[in-house]
Short mmCIF file of C-alpha atoms and ligand atoms in Angstrom, two decimals:
data_model
loop_
_atom_site.label_atom_id
_atom_site.label_comp_id
_atom_site.label_asym_id
_atom_site.label_seq_id
_atom_site.Cartn_x
_atom_site.Cartn_y
_atom_site.Cartn_z
CA UNK A 661 -24.60 14.34 19.98
CA UNK A 662 -27.66 12.20 20.65
CA UNK A 663 -27.10 8.61 21.81
CA UNK A 664 -28.40 5.91 19.44
CA UNK A 665 -31.03 3.41 20.50
CA UNK A 666 -32.38 0.32 18.80
CA UNK A 667 -36.01 -0.68 19.45
CA UNK A 668 -36.99 -4.27 18.67
CA UNK A 669 -40.64 -5.35 18.81
CA UNK A 670 -42.80 -7.39 16.49
CA UNK A 671 -45.86 -5.21 17.17
CA UNK A 672 -45.73 -2.23 14.90
CA UNK A 673 -47.84 0.00 17.18
CA UNK A 674 -45.71 -0.57 20.28
CA UNK A 675 -42.56 -0.03 18.23
CA UNK A 676 -43.76 3.27 16.86
CA UNK A 677 -45.12 4.50 20.16
CA UNK A 678 -41.75 3.95 21.82
CA UNK A 679 -39.85 5.36 18.85
CA UNK A 680 -41.86 8.57 19.03
CA UNK A 681 -41.41 8.91 22.78
CA UNK A 682 -37.67 8.28 22.72
CA UNK A 683 -37.09 10.11 19.43
CA UNK A 684 -37.12 13.43 21.28
CA UNK A 685 -33.88 12.73 23.14
CA UNK A 686 -32.29 9.95 21.14
CA UNK A 687 -31.40 8.81 17.66
CA UNK A 688 -33.80 5.88 17.17
CA UNK A 689 -33.61 2.82 14.88
CA UNK A 690 -36.32 0.12 14.89
CA UNK A 691 -36.43 -3.55 13.93
CA UNK A 692 -39.39 -5.99 13.84
CA UNK A 693 -37.40 -9.11 14.73
CA UNK A 694 -34.12 -10.46 16.11
CA UNK A 695 -32.56 -11.10 12.73
CA UNK A 696 -33.05 -7.55 11.52
CA UNK A 697 -31.96 -6.26 14.92
CA UNK A 698 -28.60 -7.98 14.54
CA UNK A 699 -28.27 -6.50 11.05
CA UNK A 700 -28.99 -3.05 12.46
CA UNK A 701 -26.33 -3.52 15.16
CA UNK A 702 -23.85 -4.61 12.54
CA UNK A 703 -24.65 -1.65 10.35
CA UNK A 704 -24.49 0.98 13.08
CA UNK A 705 -21.69 0.65 15.63
CA UNK A 706 -22.87 3.79 17.40
CA UNK A 707 -25.98 2.08 18.84
CA UNK A 708 -25.47 2.25 22.61
CA UNK A 709 -28.67 0.67 23.88
CA UNK A 710 -31.09 -1.98 22.70
CA UNK A 711 -34.67 -2.11 23.89
CA UNK A 712 -36.18 -5.45 23.00
CA UNK A 713 -39.43 -7.31 23.43
CA UNK A 714 -38.99 -10.82 24.87
CA UNK A 715 -41.69 -12.71 23.03
CA UNK A 716 -41.27 -12.44 19.29
CA UNK A 717 -41.68 -14.84 16.39
CA UNK A 718 -38.34 -16.35 15.32
CA UNK A 719 -35.53 -15.86 17.81
CA UNK A 720 -36.91 -14.40 21.04
CA UNK A 721 -35.61 -11.41 22.97
CA UNK A 722 -33.41 -13.50 25.26
CA UNK A 723 -31.66 -15.18 22.35
CA UNK A 724 -31.27 -11.79 20.73
CA UNK A 725 -29.80 -10.42 23.96
CA UNK A 726 -27.20 -13.18 24.11
CA UNK A 727 -26.23 -12.76 20.46
CA UNK A 728 -26.04 -8.98 20.75
CA UNK A 729 -23.94 -9.08 23.93
CA UNK A 730 -21.57 -11.54 22.31
CA UNK A 731 -21.21 -9.24 19.36
CA UNK A 732 -20.90 -6.11 21.43
CA UNK A 733 -20.29 -6.62 25.16
CA UNK A 734 -20.57 -2.87 25.75
CA UNK A 735 -24.18 -2.66 24.53
CA UNK A 736 -26.77 -1.70 27.16
CA UNK A 737 -29.92 -3.85 26.95
CA UNK A 738 -33.41 -3.41 28.36
CA UNK A 739 -36.04 -6.11 27.90
CA UNK A 740 -39.76 -5.53 27.59
CA UNK A 741 -41.97 -8.25 28.98
CA UNK A 742 -45.62 -8.94 29.06
CA UNK A 743 -46.98 -9.94 32.45
CA UNK A 744 -46.37 -13.67 32.04
CA UNK A 745 -42.68 -13.46 31.17
CA UNK A 746 -41.30 -11.45 34.09
CA UNK A 747 -39.46 -14.54 35.41
CA UNK A 748 -37.76 -14.93 32.07
CA UNK A 749 -36.64 -11.32 32.13
CA UNK A 750 -35.21 -11.64 35.63
CA UNK A 751 -33.34 -14.69 34.43
CA UNK A 752 -32.09 -12.61 31.49
CA UNK A 753 -30.35 -10.18 33.80
CA UNK A 754 -27.83 -12.99 34.26
CA UNK A 755 -27.25 -13.02 30.52
CA UNK A 756 -26.36 -9.36 30.58
CA UNK A 757 -29.68 -7.48 30.47
CA UNK A 758 -29.38 -4.22 32.37
CA UNK A 759 -33.04 -3.76 33.19
CA UNK A 760 -36.53 -4.84 32.23
CA UNK A 761 -39.88 -3.11 31.87
CA UNK A 762 -43.34 -4.64 31.88
CA UNK A 763 -45.87 -4.06 29.16
CA UNK A 764 -47.90 -2.03 28.58
CA UNK A 765 -45.05 0.44 28.63
CA UNK A 766 -45.27 3.49 30.87
CA UNK A 767 -43.58 6.12 28.72
CA UNK A 768 -42.22 8.15 31.66
CA UNK A 769 -40.68 5.02 33.15
CA UNK A 770 -39.27 4.12 29.74
CA UNK A 771 -37.50 7.46 29.44
CA UNK A 772 -36.08 7.21 32.97
CA UNK A 773 -34.82 3.64 32.63
CA UNK A 774 -33.19 4.27 29.27
CA UNK A 775 -31.38 7.31 30.65
CA UNK A 776 -30.26 5.32 33.69
CA UNK A 777 -28.95 2.37 31.65
CA UNK A 778 -27.02 4.70 29.35
CA UNK A 779 -25.52 6.54 32.30
CA UNK A 780 -24.39 3.30 33.96
CA UNK A 781 -22.75 2.22 30.72
CA UNK A 782 -20.94 5.54 30.35
CA UNK A 783 -19.58 5.22 33.88
CA UNK A 784 -18.40 1.69 33.22
CA UNK A 785 -16.64 2.80 30.05
CA UNK A 786 -14.93 5.52 32.04
CA UNK A 787 -13.71 3.01 34.61
CA UNK A 788 -12.34 0.80 31.83
CA UNK A 789 -10.48 3.69 30.25
CA UNK A 790 -9.10 4.84 33.62
CA UNK A 791 -7.90 1.34 34.31
CA UNK A 792 -6.25 1.08 30.93
CA UNK A 793 -4.49 4.38 31.63
CA UNK A 794 -2.99 2.81 34.74
CA UNK A 795 -2.07 -0.31 32.80
CA UNK A 796 -0.41 1.78 30.13
CA UNK A 797 2.29 2.57 32.61
CA UNK A 798 2.52 -1.03 33.64
CA UNK A 799 2.66 -2.67 30.20
CA UNK A 800 5.16 -0.27 28.80
CA UNK A 801 7.33 -0.42 31.90
CA UNK A 802 8.66 -3.75 30.67
CA UNK A 803 10.11 -2.08 27.60
CA UNK A 804 13.17 0.08 28.14
CA UNK A 805 14.39 2.78 25.78
CA UNK A 806 14.52 6.55 25.49
CA UNK A 807 15.76 6.79 21.90
CA UNK A 808 13.58 8.61 19.39
CA UNK A 809 12.93 5.28 17.65
CA UNK A 810 11.66 3.65 20.85
CA UNK A 811 9.56 6.70 21.76
CA UNK A 812 7.83 6.23 18.45
CA UNK A 813 7.26 2.56 19.27
CA UNK A 814 5.71 3.53 22.63
CA UNK A 815 3.38 6.01 20.97
CA UNK A 816 2.27 3.43 18.42
CA UNK A 817 1.63 0.84 21.14
CA UNK A 818 -0.50 3.28 23.09
CA UNK A 819 -2.48 4.24 20.02
CA UNK A 820 -2.95 0.72 18.74
CA UNK A 821 -3.59 -1.18 21.98
CA UNK A 822 -7.16 -0.03 22.71
CA UNK A 823 -8.28 -0.67 19.11
CA UNK A 824 -9.21 -3.92 17.38
CA UNK A 825 -6.76 -3.27 14.56
CA UNK A 826 -4.41 -6.04 13.50
CA UNK A 827 -0.80 -5.18 14.26
CA UNK A 828 2.36 -6.36 12.51
CA UNK A 829 5.55 -6.11 14.56
CA UNK A 830 8.73 -6.19 12.50
CA UNK A 831 12.31 -6.18 13.67
CA UNK A 832 15.47 -8.28 13.86
CA UNK A 833 15.77 -11.12 16.32
CA UNK A 834 15.99 -10.13 19.97
CA UNK A 835 14.64 -6.60 19.58
CA UNK A 836 11.59 -7.14 21.79
CA UNK A 837 8.81 -8.12 19.40
CA UNK A 838 7.27 -10.53 21.85
CA UNK A 839 7.47 -7.90 24.59
CA UNK A 840 5.56 -5.46 22.38
CA UNK A 841 2.92 -8.09 21.59
CA UNK A 842 2.36 -8.62 25.32
CA UNK A 843 2.12 -4.88 25.92
CA UNK A 844 -0.49 -4.55 23.15
CA UNK A 845 -2.55 -7.20 24.92
CA UNK A 846 -2.19 -5.97 28.47
CA UNK A 847 -3.05 -2.40 27.48
CA UNK A 848 -6.20 -3.45 25.66
CA UNK A 849 -9.68 -4.04 27.01
CA UNK A 850 -8.96 -7.73 26.35
CA UNK A 851 -6.29 -7.77 29.04
CA UNK A 852 -8.33 -10.15 31.17
CA UNK A 853 -8.83 -12.47 28.21
CA UNK A 854 -6.28 -15.03 26.99
CA UNK A 855 -3.00 -14.20 25.26
CA UNK A 856 -2.22 -17.10 22.95
CA UNK A 857 1.14 -17.26 21.18
CA UNK A 858 1.77 -19.47 18.17
CA UNK A 859 5.28 -20.07 16.91
CA UNK A 860 4.50 -20.44 13.20
CA UNK A 861 8.03 -21.50 12.22
CA UNK A 862 8.02 -24.44 14.61
CA UNK A 863 5.22 -26.31 12.82
CA UNK A 864 4.75 -27.01 9.18
CA UNK A 865 1.72 -27.31 6.90
CA UNK A 866 -0.99 -29.50 8.33
CA UNK A 867 0.35 -29.42 11.86
CA UNK A 868 0.25 -25.65 11.97
CA UNK A 869 -3.26 -25.59 10.54
CA UNK A 870 -4.51 -28.09 13.06
CA UNK A 871 -2.82 -26.09 15.81
CA UNK A 872 -4.50 -22.89 14.63
CA UNK A 873 -7.92 -24.12 13.57
CA UNK A 874 -8.28 -27.30 15.60
CA UNK A 875 -9.60 -30.52 14.15
CA UNK A 876 -12.38 -33.05 14.44
CA UNK A 877 -11.69 -36.61 15.46
CA UNK A 878 -10.43 -38.49 12.39
CA UNK A 879 -9.73 -35.39 10.30
CA UNK A 880 -6.34 -36.92 9.49
CA UNK A 881 -4.39 -40.01 10.52
CA UNK A 882 -3.13 -38.71 13.85
CA UNK A 883 -6.31 -36.92 14.78
CA UNK A 884 -7.44 -39.41 17.41
CA UNK A 885 -9.57 -36.93 19.28
CA UNK A 886 -11.30 -33.65 18.61
CA UNK A 887 -9.12 -30.69 19.36
CA UNK A 888 -9.77 -26.99 19.88
CA UNK A 889 -7.47 -24.73 17.87
CA UNK A 890 -5.59 -21.68 19.06
CA UNK A 891 -8.00 -19.31 17.35
CA UNK A 892 -10.80 -20.74 19.48
CA UNK A 893 -8.64 -20.74 22.60
CA UNK A 894 -7.92 -17.04 22.08
CA UNK A 895 -11.60 -16.09 22.00
CA UNK A 896 -12.07 -12.80 23.83
CA UNK A 897 -8.31 -12.20 23.87
CA UNK A 898 -5.28 -11.77 21.64
CA UNK A 899 -3.59 -14.28 19.35
CA UNK A 900 0.10 -13.68 18.65
CA UNK A 901 1.33 -15.23 15.40
CA UNK A 902 5.10 -15.25 15.68
CA UNK A 903 7.35 -15.66 12.60
CA UNK A 904 4.38 -15.15 10.30
CA UNK A 905 6.62 -15.13 7.21
CA UNK A 906 7.09 -18.89 7.62
CA UNK A 907 3.51 -19.99 6.90
CA UNK A 908 2.74 -21.91 3.73
CA UNK A 909 0.74 -20.45 0.83
CA UNK A 910 -2.30 -22.57 1.67
CA UNK A 911 -2.26 -21.52 5.32
CA UNK A 912 -1.89 -17.92 4.13
CA UNK A 913 -5.19 -18.26 2.29
CA UNK A 914 -6.94 -19.61 5.37
CA UNK A 915 -5.49 -16.93 7.56
CA UNK A 916 -6.65 -14.25 5.15
CA UNK A 917 -10.18 -15.51 5.58
CA UNK A 918 -9.92 -15.40 9.37
CA UNK A 919 -8.72 -11.81 9.13
CA UNK A 920 -11.55 -10.85 6.83
CA UNK A 921 -14.44 -12.66 8.50
CA UNK A 922 -13.18 -13.69 11.95
CA UNK A 923 -14.49 -17.14 11.10
CA UNK A 924 -13.04 -20.53 10.17
CA UNK A 925 -13.72 -24.26 10.29
CA UNK A 926 -11.94 -26.96 12.27
CA UNK A 927 -10.06 -29.38 10.01
CA UNK A 928 -12.49 -32.11 9.01
CA UNK A 929 -15.55 -30.07 9.89
CA UNK A 930 -17.91 -27.90 7.90
CA UNK A 931 -19.26 -26.01 10.87
CA UNK A 932 -18.18 -22.38 10.72
CA UNK A 933 -16.85 -21.01 13.98
CA UNK A 934 -16.77 -17.32 14.80
CA UNK A 935 -14.22 -15.93 17.20
CA UNK A 936 -13.69 -12.59 18.81
CA UNK A 937 -9.91 -12.16 18.60
CA UNK A 938 -7.32 -9.46 18.25
CA UNK A 939 -4.56 -10.59 15.90
CA UNK A 940 -0.95 -9.52 16.39
CA UNK A 941 1.75 -10.93 14.11
CA UNK A 942 5.52 -10.68 14.21
CA UNK A 943 8.24 -11.21 11.69
CA UNK A 944 12.02 -10.83 11.74
CA UNK A 945 12.32 -10.70 7.98
CA UNK A 946 11.27 -7.85 5.73
CA UNK A 947 7.74 -8.95 4.92
CA UNK A 948 7.21 -6.29 2.24
CA UNK A 949 10.31 -7.65 0.49
CA UNK A 950 8.89 -11.18 0.64
CA UNK A 951 5.73 -9.83 -0.96
CA UNK A 952 7.78 -8.31 -3.78
CA UNK A 953 9.52 -11.66 -4.23
CA UNK A 954 6.14 -13.37 -4.49
CA UNK A 955 6.71 -15.45 -1.36
CA UNK A 956 4.02 -13.86 0.76
CA UNK A 957 0.52 -12.86 -0.30
CA UNK A 958 0.13 -9.14 -0.81
CA UNK A 959 -3.51 -9.05 0.33
CA UNK A 960 -2.57 -10.87 3.53
CA UNK A 961 0.31 -8.48 4.11
CA UNK A 962 -1.99 -5.46 3.96
CA UNK A 963 -4.52 -7.12 6.25
CA UNK A 964 -1.80 -7.84 8.80
CA UNK A 965 0.00 -4.52 8.61
CA UNK A 966 -2.98 -2.31 9.40
CA UNK A 967 -0.65 -0.95 12.06
CA UNK A 968 3.02 -1.62 11.47
CA UNK A 969 5.41 -1.36 14.42
CA UNK A 970 9.09 -1.54 13.53
CA UNK A 971 11.68 -2.28 16.16
CA UNK A 972 15.14 -1.03 15.23
CA UNK A 973 18.28 -3.13 15.80
CA UNK A 974 20.08 -2.19 19.02
CA UNK A 975 23.09 -0.84 17.15
CA UNK A 976 20.83 1.74 15.52
CA UNK A 977 19.96 3.14 18.95
CA UNK A 978 23.17 2.80 21.00
CA UNK A 979 21.86 5.55 23.29
CA UNK A 980 19.49 2.97 24.81
CA UNK A 981 22.35 0.67 25.83
CA UNK A 982 23.31 2.24 29.21
CA UNK A 983 19.69 2.24 30.39
CA UNK A 984 19.20 -1.37 29.33
CA UNK A 985 22.45 -2.39 31.01
CA UNK A 986 21.40 -0.74 34.27
CA UNK A 987 18.01 -2.33 34.11
CA UNK A 988 19.35 -5.83 33.56
CA UNK A 989 22.15 -5.29 36.05
CA UNK A 990 19.63 -4.38 38.77
CA UNK A 991 17.42 -7.31 37.82
CA UNK A 992 20.18 -9.93 37.89
CA UNK A 993 22.01 -8.43 40.87
CA UNK A 994 18.81 -8.73 42.90
CA UNK A 995 18.37 -12.33 41.77
CA UNK A 996 21.96 -13.14 42.76
CA UNK A 997 22.21 -11.70 46.24
CA UNK A 998 23.06 -8.10 45.30
CA UNK A 999 26.81 -8.62 45.35
CA UNK A 1000 27.18 -6.56 42.19
CA UNK A 1001 26.56 -2.88 42.82
CA UNK A 1002 27.20 -1.18 39.50
CA UNK A 1003 29.44 -0.90 36.46
CA UNK A 1004 32.51 1.24 35.76
CA UNK A 1005 32.33 3.84 32.96
CA UNK A 1006 35.09 2.00 31.05
CA UNK A 1007 33.14 -1.27 31.06
CA UNK A 1008 29.97 0.53 30.05
CA UNK A 1009 31.85 2.14 27.17
CA UNK A 1010 32.84 -1.30 25.86
CA UNK A 1011 29.23 -2.44 25.97
CA UNK A 1012 28.15 0.73 24.17
CA UNK A 1013 30.62 0.30 21.33
CA UNK A 1014 29.78 -3.33 20.60
CA UNK A 1015 27.44 -4.16 17.69
CA UNK A 1016 25.01 -6.52 19.48
CA UNK A 1017 24.05 -8.75 16.53
CA UNK A 1018 21.65 -10.58 18.86
CA UNK A 1019 20.22 -7.22 19.98
CA UNK A 1020 18.60 -6.78 23.40
CA UNK A 1021 18.44 -10.53 24.00
CA UNK A 1022 22.22 -10.79 23.60
CA UNK A 1023 22.80 -7.75 25.80
CA UNK A 1024 20.56 -9.19 28.50
CA UNK A 1025 22.37 -12.54 28.41
CA UNK A 1026 25.76 -10.81 28.51
CA UNK A 1027 24.80 -8.74 31.54
CA UNK A 1028 23.42 -11.81 33.29
CA UNK A 1029 26.62 -13.67 32.65
CA UNK A 1030 28.76 -10.79 33.89
CA UNK A 1031 26.72 -10.46 37.07
CA UNK A 1032 26.77 -14.18 37.80
CA UNK A 1033 30.51 -14.54 37.23
CA UNK A 1034 31.57 -11.34 38.98
CA UNK A 1035 32.98 -11.62 42.51
CA UNK A 1036 30.99 -8.51 43.48
CA UNK A 1037 31.30 -4.75 43.56
CA UNK A 1038 31.38 -2.84 40.28
CA UNK A 1039 31.52 -4.69 36.99
CA UNK A 1040 34.73 -3.70 35.24
CA UNK A 1041 36.45 -4.12 31.88
CA UNK A 1042 37.78 -7.53 32.94
CA UNK A 1043 34.23 -8.80 33.46
CA UNK A 1044 33.22 -7.98 29.87
CA UNK A 1045 33.24 -11.12 27.69
CA UNK A 1046 36.21 -11.36 25.31
CA UNK A 1047 34.31 -11.18 22.04
CA UNK A 1048 32.69 -7.93 23.18
CA UNK A 1049 35.95 -6.43 24.39
CA UNK A 1050 37.84 -7.16 21.15
CA UNK A 1051 35.97 -6.52 17.91
CA UNK A 1052 35.72 -9.61 15.69
CA UNK A 1053 38.44 -10.14 13.09
CA UNK A 1054 37.46 -9.94 9.41
CA UNK A 1055 36.56 -13.20 7.70
CA UNK A 1056 39.83 -15.08 7.19
CA UNK A 1057 40.27 -16.35 3.64
CA UNK A 1058 42.18 -19.32 4.97
CA UNK A 1059 40.45 -20.63 8.04
CA UNK A 1060 42.65 -21.04 11.09
CA UNK A 1061 43.95 -24.47 11.83
CA UNK A 1062 42.39 -26.34 14.72
CA UNK A 1063 39.62 -28.73 15.33
CA UNK A 1064 36.77 -28.88 12.91
CA UNK A 1065 34.51 -27.41 15.54
CA UNK A 1066 36.73 -24.41 16.19
CA UNK A 1067 36.84 -23.75 12.45
CA UNK A 1068 33.09 -23.97 12.24
CA UNK A 1069 32.69 -21.62 15.17
CA UNK A 1070 35.09 -19.05 13.66
CA UNK A 1071 33.28 -19.22 10.37
CA UNK A 1072 29.83 -18.88 11.91
CA UNK A 1073 30.83 -15.91 14.05
CA UNK A 1074 32.53 -14.24 11.09
CA UNK A 1075 29.52 -14.67 8.82
CA UNK A 1076 27.21 -13.41 11.56
CA UNK A 1077 29.38 -10.33 11.80
CA UNK A 1078 29.35 -9.93 8.02
CA UNK A 1079 25.57 -10.22 8.00
CA UNK A 1080 25.42 -7.26 10.36
CA UNK A 1081 24.09 -9.47 13.13
CA UNK A 1082 21.05 -10.45 11.13
CA UNK A 1083 20.54 -14.06 12.16
CA UNK A 1084 18.25 -14.94 9.28
CA UNK A 1085 20.69 -13.61 6.73
CA UNK A 1086 23.64 -15.28 8.42
CA UNK A 1087 21.78 -18.59 8.42
CA UNK A 1088 21.04 -18.16 4.73
CA UNK A 1089 24.66 -17.38 3.92
CA UNK A 1090 25.77 -20.42 5.89
CA UNK A 1091 23.11 -22.60 4.36
CA UNK A 1092 21.75 -23.70 7.74
CA UNK A 1093 18.41 -23.06 9.43
CA UNK A 1094 17.98 -20.22 11.89
CA UNK A 1095 17.19 -22.80 14.52
CA UNK A 1096 20.51 -24.59 13.94
CA UNK A 1097 22.31 -21.28 14.07
CA UNK A 1098 20.74 -20.49 17.44
CA UNK A 1099 21.61 -23.91 18.76
CA UNK A 1100 25.23 -23.41 17.82
CA UNK A 1101 25.39 -19.89 19.24
CA UNK A 1102 23.84 -21.15 22.47
CA UNK A 1103 26.46 -23.85 22.63
CA UNK A 1104 29.30 -21.36 22.15
CA UNK A 1105 27.83 -19.17 24.86
CA UNK A 1106 27.69 -22.06 27.35
CA UNK A 1107 31.21 -23.16 26.43
CA UNK A 1108 32.62 -19.72 27.00
CA UNK A 1109 30.79 -19.55 30.31
CA UNK A 1110 32.42 -22.74 31.45
CA UNK A 1111 35.95 -21.62 30.62
N1 ATP B 1256 13.34 -2.66 24.97
C1 ATP B 1256 13.52 -3.68 25.81
N2 ATP B 1256 13.56 -3.47 27.15
C2 ATP B 1256 13.76 -4.48 28.01
N3 ATP B 1256 13.93 -5.75 27.64
C3 ATP B 1256 13.91 -6.03 26.34
C4 ATP B 1256 13.70 -5.02 25.35
N4 ATP B 1256 13.72 -5.58 24.14
C5 ATP B 1256 13.93 -6.89 24.34
N5 ATP B 1256 14.06 -7.18 25.65
C6 ATP B 1256 14.33 -8.51 26.23
O1 ATP B 1256 15.15 -9.20 25.29
C7 ATP B 1256 14.74 -10.55 25.16
C8 ATP B 1256 14.30 -10.82 23.73
O2 ATP B 1256 13.09 -10.11 23.46
P1 ATP B 1256 11.93 -10.76 22.58
O3 ATP B 1256 11.79 -12.22 22.87
O4 ATP B 1256 10.72 -9.92 22.72
O5 ATP B 1256 12.58 -10.57 21.13
P2 ATP B 1256 12.01 -10.94 19.68
O6 ATP B 1256 12.09 -9.70 18.86
O7 ATP B 1256 10.68 -11.58 19.82
O8 ATP B 1256 13.10 -11.97 19.11
P3 ATP B 1256 12.95 -13.22 18.06
O9 ATP B 1256 12.77 -12.63 16.70
O10 ATP B 1256 14.25 -13.94 18.18
O11 ATP B 1256 11.78 -14.01 18.51
C9 ATP B 1256 13.65 -10.76 26.18
O12 ATP B 1256 14.24 -11.25 27.36
C10 ATP B 1256 13.11 -9.38 26.41
O13 ATP B 1256 12.55 -9.26 27.68
MG1 MG B 1257 10.08 -13.54 19.46
#
C-alpha cells in the first residue's frame, strides 16, 4: 500500500510539479491553502505526511503546522521555504516540523527527505506500540482473575485501550470499574497525559456542569473567578465519568454534544473550546434499563457504550476468590510486617462460599482486617469475621428486640442480603441513598473491628 501525502502550496505550478514527482511512489492529495489542508486531513485519516509551503495567503505554513500537529500528533511534516524564511522554518522544528526544504525544490532531495521523514515516523510508531505491549502487562497486572468472565474483560481492555473509542464500564459496586478505567488509560497512547476522574453522583446540576465545563468569572453567583473544567484539564488524556447514570437530563444533552463534537463552552462563555480527550464512563446500575424507563437518553447511551465492558459480581465467579485472597493477603501481610504467612484450606473454603455483596472491595477489606487482627502464622477459621462464617438469617418478620440502632443494623443487613448484595437496590428498598447506606456499612465494619 502506498503511503498518503498531502501537498500544500498556493502556487499551482509548484504544487503540481511536486505532486507529479511524488505521485510515482505515494498517494498524493493537494491543497492550495491552510484551510483546505485541514479539511483534507480531516477527510483522510490515512495521510501520513504533510508537505507545506511556509508563506501562503491566509494562515501560513507554521500556523497550519501547529493546527495539524494538534489534530494529529503522529503526522510527519516538512516545510518548504523560500530563501528569506529559513529562520522561520528552523524555528518551526520546535513546533513539530520534521524537516524543511528550500525553494526552488530539488526533486531528488524532495524524494529522499519525504522517504526519510516517513521512515522516522514508522520507527516511532513501532516504539510506541512496543512500549504499550510492555504496559499491557503492567496495567492489567493490577486486575486479578482467571475466570472466563474476567478473561473476556482482559481481552476487551486490550482491544479497546489503544483506540479512541468511548468505553462504558458496567458492574455492581466494588467489582473493579475504576481499576479497569485506569488500565484503559495506562495502556493507551495517552498514558503520559492526565487521567481525570469525575464522581458524577457527588455533584448535582449546575455544580457538576461547572466542574465538567468550567466557568467564566460571574457566570453564576458563586463564580468569583474563572475556572477551567475537567474536560479541559483532561486534554491529551482520559476523562473518567463515574456513576454516569446520575447526571441530569440537561447535563446529558451537553455531554452528548461533547461526545459528538469534542467541543463545549465554559458556563457563561460563548467561546467554543475543543479538547482531545478519551471518554470512559462507569455505572453500577443497568443503564440500558434506565434508557427503557426513559430516565437516560438513548442517543447518549449508544454514544457512551461504543465498547461495553461488563464486570460480573464476585459471586458469579467464585473461582477467582482464592487468587484474590492470596493477592490481598500478600499485599497486607507485607504492609504489616509479614507475620501472616498464609491461610488454611478451611478458612479459604469459608471465604469461597460467602456471597460478597460488596464484591472485591468487601473481600479486600475482609482480608485486610483478618491480617491486621491475626497474631501471625496461617489465617484460620477463627480469624474469619462472624458474618462471613455464619450465613445471614432470613429477614425476620418481627425485628429482634434491642436498641434502635441494632434493629436498624439487622434490617439493613437483611435487606442487603435480600437484594443479592446490590447496594443500589438495597438502598432503594430501604428508602435511603446509596451514600447513606455506605456510611452505615462502614460504621458497622469499624464497630465490629473494635469488638
Ligand atoms: N479484579 C480485581 N483484582 C484486584 N483488585 C480488585 C479487583 N476488582 C476490584 N479490586 C479492588 O477492589 C476495590 C474496589 O474496586 P473499584 O473501586 O474499582 O470498584 P468499583 O466497581 O469502581 O466500585 P463502585 O461502584 O463502588 O465505585 C479496589 O480496592 C480495587 O483495587
Ligand atoms: Mg468506582
